[in-house]
PDB file of C-alpha atoms in Angstrom:
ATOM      1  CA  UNK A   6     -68.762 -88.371 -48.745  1.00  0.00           C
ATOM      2  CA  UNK A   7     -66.322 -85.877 -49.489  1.00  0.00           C
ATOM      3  CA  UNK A   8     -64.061 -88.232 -51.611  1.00  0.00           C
ATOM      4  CA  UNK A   9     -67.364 -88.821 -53.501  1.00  0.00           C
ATOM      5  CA  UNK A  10     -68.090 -85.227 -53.891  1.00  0.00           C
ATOM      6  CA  UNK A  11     -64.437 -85.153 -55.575  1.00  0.00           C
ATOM      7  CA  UNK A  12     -64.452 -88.209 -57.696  1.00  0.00           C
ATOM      8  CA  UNK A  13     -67.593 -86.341 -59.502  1.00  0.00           C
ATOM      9  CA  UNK A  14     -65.039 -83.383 -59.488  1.00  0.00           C
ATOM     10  CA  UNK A  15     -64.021 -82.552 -63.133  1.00  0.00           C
ATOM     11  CA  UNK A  16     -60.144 -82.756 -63.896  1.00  0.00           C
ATOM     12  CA  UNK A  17     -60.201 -78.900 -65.088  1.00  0.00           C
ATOM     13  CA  UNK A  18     -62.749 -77.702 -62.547  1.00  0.00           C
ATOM     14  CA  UNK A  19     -62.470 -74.267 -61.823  1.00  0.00           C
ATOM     15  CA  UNK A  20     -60.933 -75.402 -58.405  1.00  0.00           C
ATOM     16  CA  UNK A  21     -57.927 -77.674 -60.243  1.00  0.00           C
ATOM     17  CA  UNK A  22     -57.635 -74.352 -63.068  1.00  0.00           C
ATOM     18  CA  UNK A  23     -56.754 -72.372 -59.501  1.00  0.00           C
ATOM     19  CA  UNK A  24     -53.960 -74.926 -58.430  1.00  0.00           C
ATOM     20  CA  UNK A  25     -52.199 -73.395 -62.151  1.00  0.00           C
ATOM     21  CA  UNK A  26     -53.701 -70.003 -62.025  1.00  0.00           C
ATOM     22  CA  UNK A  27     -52.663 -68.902 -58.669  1.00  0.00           C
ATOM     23  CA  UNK A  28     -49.358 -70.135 -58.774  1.00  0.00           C
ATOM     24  CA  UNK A  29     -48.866 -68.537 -62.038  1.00  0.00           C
ATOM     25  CA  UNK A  30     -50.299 -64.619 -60.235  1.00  0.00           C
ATOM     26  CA  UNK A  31     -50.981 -63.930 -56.934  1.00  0.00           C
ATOM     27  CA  UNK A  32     -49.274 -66.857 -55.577  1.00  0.00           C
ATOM     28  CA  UNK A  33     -46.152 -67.073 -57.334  1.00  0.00           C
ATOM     29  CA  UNK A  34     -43.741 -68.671 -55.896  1.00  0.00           C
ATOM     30  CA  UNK A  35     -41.060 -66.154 -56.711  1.00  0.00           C
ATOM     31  CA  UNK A  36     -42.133 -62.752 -56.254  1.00  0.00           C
ATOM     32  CA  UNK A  37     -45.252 -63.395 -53.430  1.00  0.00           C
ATOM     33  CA  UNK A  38     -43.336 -66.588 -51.279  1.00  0.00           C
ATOM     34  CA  UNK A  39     -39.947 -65.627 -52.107  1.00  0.00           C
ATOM     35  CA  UNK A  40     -38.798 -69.089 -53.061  1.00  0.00           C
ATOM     36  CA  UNK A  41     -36.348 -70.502 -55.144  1.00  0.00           C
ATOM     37  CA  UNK A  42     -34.583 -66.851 -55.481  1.00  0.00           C
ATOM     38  CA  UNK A  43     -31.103 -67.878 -55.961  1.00  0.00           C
ATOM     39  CA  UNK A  44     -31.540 -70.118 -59.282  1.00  0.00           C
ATOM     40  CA  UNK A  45     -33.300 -66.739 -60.728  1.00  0.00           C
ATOM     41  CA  UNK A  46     -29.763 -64.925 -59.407  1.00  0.00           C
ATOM     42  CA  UNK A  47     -27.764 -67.430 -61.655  1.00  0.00           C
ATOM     43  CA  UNK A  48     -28.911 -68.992 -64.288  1.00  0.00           C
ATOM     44  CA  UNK A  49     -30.742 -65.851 -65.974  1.00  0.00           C
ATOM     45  CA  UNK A  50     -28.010 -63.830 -67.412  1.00  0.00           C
ATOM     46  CA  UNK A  51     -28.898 -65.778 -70.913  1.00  0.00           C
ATOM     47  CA  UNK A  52     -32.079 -66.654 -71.633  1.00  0.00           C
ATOM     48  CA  UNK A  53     -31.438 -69.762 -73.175  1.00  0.00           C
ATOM     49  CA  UNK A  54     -30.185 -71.558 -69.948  1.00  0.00           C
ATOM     50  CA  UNK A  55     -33.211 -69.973 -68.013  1.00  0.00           C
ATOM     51  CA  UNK A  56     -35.835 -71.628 -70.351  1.00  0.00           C
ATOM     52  CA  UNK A  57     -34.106 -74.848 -70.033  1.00  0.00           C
ATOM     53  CA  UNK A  58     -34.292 -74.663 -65.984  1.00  0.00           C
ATOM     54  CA  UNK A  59     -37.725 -73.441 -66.146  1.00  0.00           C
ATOM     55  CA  UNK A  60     -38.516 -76.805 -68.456  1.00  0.00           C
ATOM     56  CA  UNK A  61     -36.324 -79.064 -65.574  1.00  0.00           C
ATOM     57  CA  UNK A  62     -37.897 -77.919 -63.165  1.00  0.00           C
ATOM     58  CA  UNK A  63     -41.473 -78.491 -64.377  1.00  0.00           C
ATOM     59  CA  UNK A  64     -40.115 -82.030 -64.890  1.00  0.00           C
ATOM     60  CA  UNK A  65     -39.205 -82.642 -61.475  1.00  0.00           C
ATOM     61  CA  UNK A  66     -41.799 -80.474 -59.891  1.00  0.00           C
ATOM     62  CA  UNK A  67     -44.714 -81.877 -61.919  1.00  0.00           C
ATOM     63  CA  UNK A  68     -43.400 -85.588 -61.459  1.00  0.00           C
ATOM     64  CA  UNK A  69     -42.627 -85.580 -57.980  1.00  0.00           C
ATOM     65  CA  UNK A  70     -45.366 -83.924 -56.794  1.00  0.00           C
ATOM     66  CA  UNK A  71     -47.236 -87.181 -58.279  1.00  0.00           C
ATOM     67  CA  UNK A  72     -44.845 -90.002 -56.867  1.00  0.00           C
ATOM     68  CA  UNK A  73     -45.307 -87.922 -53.363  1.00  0.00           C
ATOM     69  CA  UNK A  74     -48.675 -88.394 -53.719  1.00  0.00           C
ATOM     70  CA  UNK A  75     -49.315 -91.618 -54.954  1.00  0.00           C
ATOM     71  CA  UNK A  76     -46.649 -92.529 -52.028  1.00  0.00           C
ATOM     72  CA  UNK A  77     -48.143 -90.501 -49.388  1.00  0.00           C
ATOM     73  CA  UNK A  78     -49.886 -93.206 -47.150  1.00  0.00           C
ATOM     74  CA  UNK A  79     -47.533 -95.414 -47.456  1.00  0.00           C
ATOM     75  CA  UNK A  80     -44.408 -92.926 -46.442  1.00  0.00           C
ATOM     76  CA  UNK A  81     -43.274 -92.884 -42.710  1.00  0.00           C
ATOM     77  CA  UNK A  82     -43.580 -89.491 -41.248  1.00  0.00           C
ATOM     78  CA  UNK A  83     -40.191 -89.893 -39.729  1.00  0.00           C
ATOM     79  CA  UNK A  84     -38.379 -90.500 -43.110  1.00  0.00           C
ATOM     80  CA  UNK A  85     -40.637 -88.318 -45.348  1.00  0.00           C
ATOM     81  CA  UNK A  86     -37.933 -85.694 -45.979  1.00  0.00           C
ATOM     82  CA  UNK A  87     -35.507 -88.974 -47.099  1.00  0.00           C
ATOM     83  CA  UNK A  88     -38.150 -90.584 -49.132  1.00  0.00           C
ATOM     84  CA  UNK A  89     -38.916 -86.617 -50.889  1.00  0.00           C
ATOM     85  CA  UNK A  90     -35.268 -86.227 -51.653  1.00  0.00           C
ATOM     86  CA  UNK A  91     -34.558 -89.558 -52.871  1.00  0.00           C
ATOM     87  CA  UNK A  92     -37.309 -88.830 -55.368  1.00  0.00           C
ATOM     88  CA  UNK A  93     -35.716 -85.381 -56.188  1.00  0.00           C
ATOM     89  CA  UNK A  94     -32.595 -86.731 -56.716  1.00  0.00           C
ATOM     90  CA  UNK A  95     -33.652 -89.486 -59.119  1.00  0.00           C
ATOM     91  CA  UNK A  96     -35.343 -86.857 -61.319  1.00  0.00           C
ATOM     92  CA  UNK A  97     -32.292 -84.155 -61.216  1.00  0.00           C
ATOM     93  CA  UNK A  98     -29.830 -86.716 -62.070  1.00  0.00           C
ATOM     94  CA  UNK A  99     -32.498 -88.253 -64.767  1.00  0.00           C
ATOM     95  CA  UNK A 100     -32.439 -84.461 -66.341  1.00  0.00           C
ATOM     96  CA  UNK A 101     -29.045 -83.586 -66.202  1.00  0.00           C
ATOM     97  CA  UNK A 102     -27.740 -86.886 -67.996  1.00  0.00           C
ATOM     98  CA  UNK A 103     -30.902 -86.158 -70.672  1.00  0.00           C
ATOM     99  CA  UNK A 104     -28.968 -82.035 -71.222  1.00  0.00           C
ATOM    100  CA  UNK A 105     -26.050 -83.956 -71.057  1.00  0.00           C
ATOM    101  CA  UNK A 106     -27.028 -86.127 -74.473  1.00  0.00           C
ATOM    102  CA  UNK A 107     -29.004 -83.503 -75.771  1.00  0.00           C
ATOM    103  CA  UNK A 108     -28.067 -80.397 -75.088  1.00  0.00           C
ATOM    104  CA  UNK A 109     -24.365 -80.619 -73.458  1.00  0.00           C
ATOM    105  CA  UNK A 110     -23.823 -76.837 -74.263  1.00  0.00           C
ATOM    106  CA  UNK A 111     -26.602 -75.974 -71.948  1.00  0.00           C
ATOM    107  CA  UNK A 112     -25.645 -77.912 -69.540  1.00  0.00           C
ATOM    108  CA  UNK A 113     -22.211 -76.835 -69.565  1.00  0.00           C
ATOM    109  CA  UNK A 114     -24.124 -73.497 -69.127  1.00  0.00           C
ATOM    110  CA  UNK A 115     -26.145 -74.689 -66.192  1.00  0.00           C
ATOM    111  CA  UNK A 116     -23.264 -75.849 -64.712  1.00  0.00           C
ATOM    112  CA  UNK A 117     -24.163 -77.542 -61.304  1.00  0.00           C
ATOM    113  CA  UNK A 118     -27.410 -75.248 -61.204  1.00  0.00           C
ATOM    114  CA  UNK A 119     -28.720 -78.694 -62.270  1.00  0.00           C
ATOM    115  CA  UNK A 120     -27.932 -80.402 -59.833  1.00  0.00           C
ATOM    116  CA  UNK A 121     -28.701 -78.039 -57.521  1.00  0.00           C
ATOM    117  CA  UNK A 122     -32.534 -78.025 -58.087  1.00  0.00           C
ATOM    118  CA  UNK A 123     -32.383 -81.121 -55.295  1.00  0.00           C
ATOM    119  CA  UNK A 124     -32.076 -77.612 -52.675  1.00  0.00           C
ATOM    120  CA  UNK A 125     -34.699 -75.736 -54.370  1.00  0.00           C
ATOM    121  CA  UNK A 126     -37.134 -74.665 -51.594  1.00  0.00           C
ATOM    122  CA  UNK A 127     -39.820 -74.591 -54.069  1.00  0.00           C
ATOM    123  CA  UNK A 128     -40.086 -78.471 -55.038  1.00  0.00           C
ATOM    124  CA  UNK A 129     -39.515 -79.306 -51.084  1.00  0.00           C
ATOM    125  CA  UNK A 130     -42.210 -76.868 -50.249  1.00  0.00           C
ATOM    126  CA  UNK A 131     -44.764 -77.964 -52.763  1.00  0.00           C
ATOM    127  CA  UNK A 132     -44.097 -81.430 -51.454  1.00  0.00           C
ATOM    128  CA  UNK A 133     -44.491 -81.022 -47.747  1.00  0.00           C
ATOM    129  CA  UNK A 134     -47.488 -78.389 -48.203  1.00  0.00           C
ATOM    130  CA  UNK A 135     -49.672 -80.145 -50.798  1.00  0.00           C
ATOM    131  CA  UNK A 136     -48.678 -83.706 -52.370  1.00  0.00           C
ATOM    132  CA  UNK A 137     -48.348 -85.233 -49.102  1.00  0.00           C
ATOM    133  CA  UNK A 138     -52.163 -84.082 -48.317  1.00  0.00           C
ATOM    134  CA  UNK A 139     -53.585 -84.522 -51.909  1.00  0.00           C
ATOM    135  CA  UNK A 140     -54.514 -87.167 -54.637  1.00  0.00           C
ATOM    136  CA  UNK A 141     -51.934 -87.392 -57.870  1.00  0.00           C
ATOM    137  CA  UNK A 142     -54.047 -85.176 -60.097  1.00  0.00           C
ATOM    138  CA  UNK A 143     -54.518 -81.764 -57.841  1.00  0.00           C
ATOM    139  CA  UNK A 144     -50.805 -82.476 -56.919  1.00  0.00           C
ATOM    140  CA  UNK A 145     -49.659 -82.496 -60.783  1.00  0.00           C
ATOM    141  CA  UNK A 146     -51.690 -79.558 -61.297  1.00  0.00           C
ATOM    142  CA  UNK A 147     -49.937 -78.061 -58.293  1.00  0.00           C
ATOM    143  CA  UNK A 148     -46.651 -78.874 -59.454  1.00  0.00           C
ATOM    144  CA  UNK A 149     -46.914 -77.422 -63.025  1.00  0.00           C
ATOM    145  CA  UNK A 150     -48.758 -74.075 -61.851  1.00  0.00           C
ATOM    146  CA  UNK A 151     -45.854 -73.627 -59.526  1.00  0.00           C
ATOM    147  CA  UNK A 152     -43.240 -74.394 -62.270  1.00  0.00           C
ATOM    148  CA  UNK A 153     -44.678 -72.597 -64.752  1.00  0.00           C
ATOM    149  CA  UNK A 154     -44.762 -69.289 -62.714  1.00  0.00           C
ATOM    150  CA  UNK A 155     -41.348 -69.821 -61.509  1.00  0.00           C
ATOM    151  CA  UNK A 156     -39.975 -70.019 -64.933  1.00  0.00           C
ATOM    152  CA  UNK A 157     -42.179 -67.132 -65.909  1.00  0.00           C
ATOM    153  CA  UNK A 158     -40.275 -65.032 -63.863  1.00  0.00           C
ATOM    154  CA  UNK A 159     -36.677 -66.709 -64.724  1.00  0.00           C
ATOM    155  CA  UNK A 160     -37.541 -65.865 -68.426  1.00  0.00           C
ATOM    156  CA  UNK A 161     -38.688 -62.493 -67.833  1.00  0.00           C
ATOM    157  CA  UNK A 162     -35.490 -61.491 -65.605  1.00  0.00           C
ATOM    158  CA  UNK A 163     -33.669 -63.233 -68.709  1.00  0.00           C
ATOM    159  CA  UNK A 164     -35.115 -61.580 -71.407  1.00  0.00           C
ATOM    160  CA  UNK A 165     -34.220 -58.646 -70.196  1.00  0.00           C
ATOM    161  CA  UNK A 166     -30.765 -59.077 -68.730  1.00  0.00           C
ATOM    162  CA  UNK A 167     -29.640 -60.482 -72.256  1.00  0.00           C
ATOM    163  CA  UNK A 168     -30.728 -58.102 -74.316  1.00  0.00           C
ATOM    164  CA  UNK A 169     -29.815 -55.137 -72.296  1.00  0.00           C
ATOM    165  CA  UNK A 170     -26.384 -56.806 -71.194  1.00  0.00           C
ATOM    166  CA  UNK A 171     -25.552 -58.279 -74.750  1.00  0.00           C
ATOM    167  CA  UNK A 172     -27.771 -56.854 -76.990  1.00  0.00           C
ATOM    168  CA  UNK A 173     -29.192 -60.706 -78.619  1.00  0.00           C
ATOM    169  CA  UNK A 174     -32.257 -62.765 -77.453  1.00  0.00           C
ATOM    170  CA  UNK A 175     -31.051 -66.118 -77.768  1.00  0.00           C
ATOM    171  CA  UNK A 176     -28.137 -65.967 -79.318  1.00  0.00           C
ATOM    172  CA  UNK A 177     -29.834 -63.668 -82.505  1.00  0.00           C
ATOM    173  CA  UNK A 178     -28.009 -59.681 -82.680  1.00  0.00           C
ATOM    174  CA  UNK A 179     -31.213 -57.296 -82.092  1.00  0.00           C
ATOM    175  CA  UNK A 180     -29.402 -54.167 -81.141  1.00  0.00           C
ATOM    176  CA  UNK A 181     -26.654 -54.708 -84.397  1.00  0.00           C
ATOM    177  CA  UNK A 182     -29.902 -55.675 -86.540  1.00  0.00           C
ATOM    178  CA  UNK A 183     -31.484 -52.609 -85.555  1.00  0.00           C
ATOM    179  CA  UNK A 184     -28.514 -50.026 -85.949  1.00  0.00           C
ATOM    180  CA  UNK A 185     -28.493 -49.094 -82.132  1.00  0.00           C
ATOM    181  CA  UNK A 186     -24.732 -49.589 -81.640  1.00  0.00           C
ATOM    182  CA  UNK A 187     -24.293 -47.214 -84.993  1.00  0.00           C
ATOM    183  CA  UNK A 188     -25.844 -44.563 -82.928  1.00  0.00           C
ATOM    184  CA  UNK A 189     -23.434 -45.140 -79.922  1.00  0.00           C
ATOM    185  CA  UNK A 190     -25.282 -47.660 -77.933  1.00  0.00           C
ATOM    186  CA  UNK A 191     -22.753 -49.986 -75.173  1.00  0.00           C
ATOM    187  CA  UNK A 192     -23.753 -52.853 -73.820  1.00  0.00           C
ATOM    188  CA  UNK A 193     -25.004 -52.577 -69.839  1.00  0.00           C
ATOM    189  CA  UNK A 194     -22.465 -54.609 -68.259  1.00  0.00           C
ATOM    190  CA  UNK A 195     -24.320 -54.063 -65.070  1.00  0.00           C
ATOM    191  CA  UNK A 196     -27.392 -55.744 -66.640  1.00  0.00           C
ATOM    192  CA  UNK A 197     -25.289 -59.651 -66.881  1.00  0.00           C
ATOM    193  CA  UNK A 198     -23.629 -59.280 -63.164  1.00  0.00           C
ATOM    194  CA  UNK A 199     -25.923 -61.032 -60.641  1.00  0.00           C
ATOM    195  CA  UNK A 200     -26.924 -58.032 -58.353  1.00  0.00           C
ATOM    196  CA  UNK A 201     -29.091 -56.810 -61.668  1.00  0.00           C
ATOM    197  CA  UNK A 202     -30.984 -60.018 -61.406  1.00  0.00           C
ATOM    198  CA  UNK A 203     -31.969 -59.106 -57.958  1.00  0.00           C
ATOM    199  CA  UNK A 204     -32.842 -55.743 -59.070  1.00  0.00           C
ATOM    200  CA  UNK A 205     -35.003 -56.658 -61.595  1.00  0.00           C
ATOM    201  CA  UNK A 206     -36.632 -59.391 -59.355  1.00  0.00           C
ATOM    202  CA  UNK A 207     -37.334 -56.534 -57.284  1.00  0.00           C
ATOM    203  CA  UNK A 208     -38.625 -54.790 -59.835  1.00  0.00           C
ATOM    204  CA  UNK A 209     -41.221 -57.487 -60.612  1.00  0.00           C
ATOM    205  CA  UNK A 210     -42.169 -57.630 -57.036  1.00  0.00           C
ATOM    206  CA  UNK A 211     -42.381 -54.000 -56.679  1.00  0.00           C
ATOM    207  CA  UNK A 212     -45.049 -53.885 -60.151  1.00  0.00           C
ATOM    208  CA  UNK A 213     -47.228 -57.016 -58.657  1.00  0.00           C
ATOM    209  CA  UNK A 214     -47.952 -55.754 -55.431  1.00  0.00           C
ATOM    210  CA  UNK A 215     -48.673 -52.331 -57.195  1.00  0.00           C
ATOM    211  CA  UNK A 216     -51.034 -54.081 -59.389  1.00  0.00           C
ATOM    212  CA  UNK A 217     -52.188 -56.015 -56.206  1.00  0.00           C
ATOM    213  CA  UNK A 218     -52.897 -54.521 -53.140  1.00  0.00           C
ATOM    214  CA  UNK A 219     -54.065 -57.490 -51.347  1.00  0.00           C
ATOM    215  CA  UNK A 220     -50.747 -58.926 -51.580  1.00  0.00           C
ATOM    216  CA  UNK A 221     -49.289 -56.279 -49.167  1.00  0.00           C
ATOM    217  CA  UNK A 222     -49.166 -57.277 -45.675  1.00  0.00           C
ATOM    218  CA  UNK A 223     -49.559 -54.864 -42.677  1.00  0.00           C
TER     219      UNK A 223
END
């Protein structure tokens, strides 16, 4: 009956928009479970790089979450964590050889941060706690809401440490366009060294709980 009940269920039903919404606020997987922390250390001195991990991830996120599920009854519970990372795998190497053709600069950027997104604790999580229990559609949903407010937060910390810590956003001089060195302005070294990351994550986690009371546990 209940499989009936979600057949009828529309793809953007107000339960699927949660799946994105929540992810994206009061679930984020960054600031409110404190996952996936140490790409937003490295890869968010420049925000180019942190755009283009926020995009890989989505990729591997949103697409594994839907071979997981589509897999799901058919998995052994005894091998699931091989089966998940073999799937992981597959995608991060199928991304880094795309920046590779596309966009070797980047990855030179990225560096093995790449290839490290098989250890992010996000995709693992999302895979254990909700494709292996859901259908393919809830479990894409799942997978993009979760990307989506990860690389919120990457871009945010990124914006912020590049302009501050070189004085461009992507690559483009704001602080020589607008005259601030004339007037004595230095670029924050502090702001591109990866202990200002963690500041600023703090920072973030500090205004959303603020904003949130709920969110603060006794």
């Amino acid at each position: 009956m209940s499989d009936q009940v979600q057949e009828k269920e529309s793809l953007f039903s107000a339960k699927n928009r949660k799946l994105i919404s929540n992810a994206i606020g009061k679930d984020n997987p960054i600031t409110v479970q404190v996952l996936g922390i140490c790409s937003a250390l490295a890869v968010t001195a420049k925000l180019e790089p942190a755009i283009v991990m926020s995009i890989s991830v989505l990729f591997v996120l949103g697409i594994g979450n839907v071979v997981i599920s589509l897999l799901r009854n058919t998995i052994p519970q005894r091998i699931r964590i091989i089966v998940q990372l073999v799937v992981i795998a597959a995608l991060v190497i199928l991304v880094d050889q795309v920046l590779k053709a596309f966009a070797y600069e980047v990855s030179k950027q990225l560096s093995v941060f790449v290839g490290l997104i098989i250890t992010n604790c996000i995709i693992m999580g999302r895979f254990e706690a909700f494709s292996m229990a859901n259908k393919p559609w809830p479990s894409f949903l799942d997978g993009v809401g979760n990307s989506i407010g990860y690389g919120l937060i990457l871009i945010i910390i990124a914006f912020f440490r590049e302009l501050f810590g070189s004085g461009t956003i992507l690559g483009w001089n704001v602080f020589e366009t607008i005259g601030l060195y004339d007037i004595g302005y230095v670029n924050n070294g502090l702001m591109i060294l990866p202990p200002m990351a963690l500041i600023a994550t703090g920072i973030i986690i500090w205004v959303q709980r603020s904003r949130n009371p709920e969110l603060i546990k006794d």
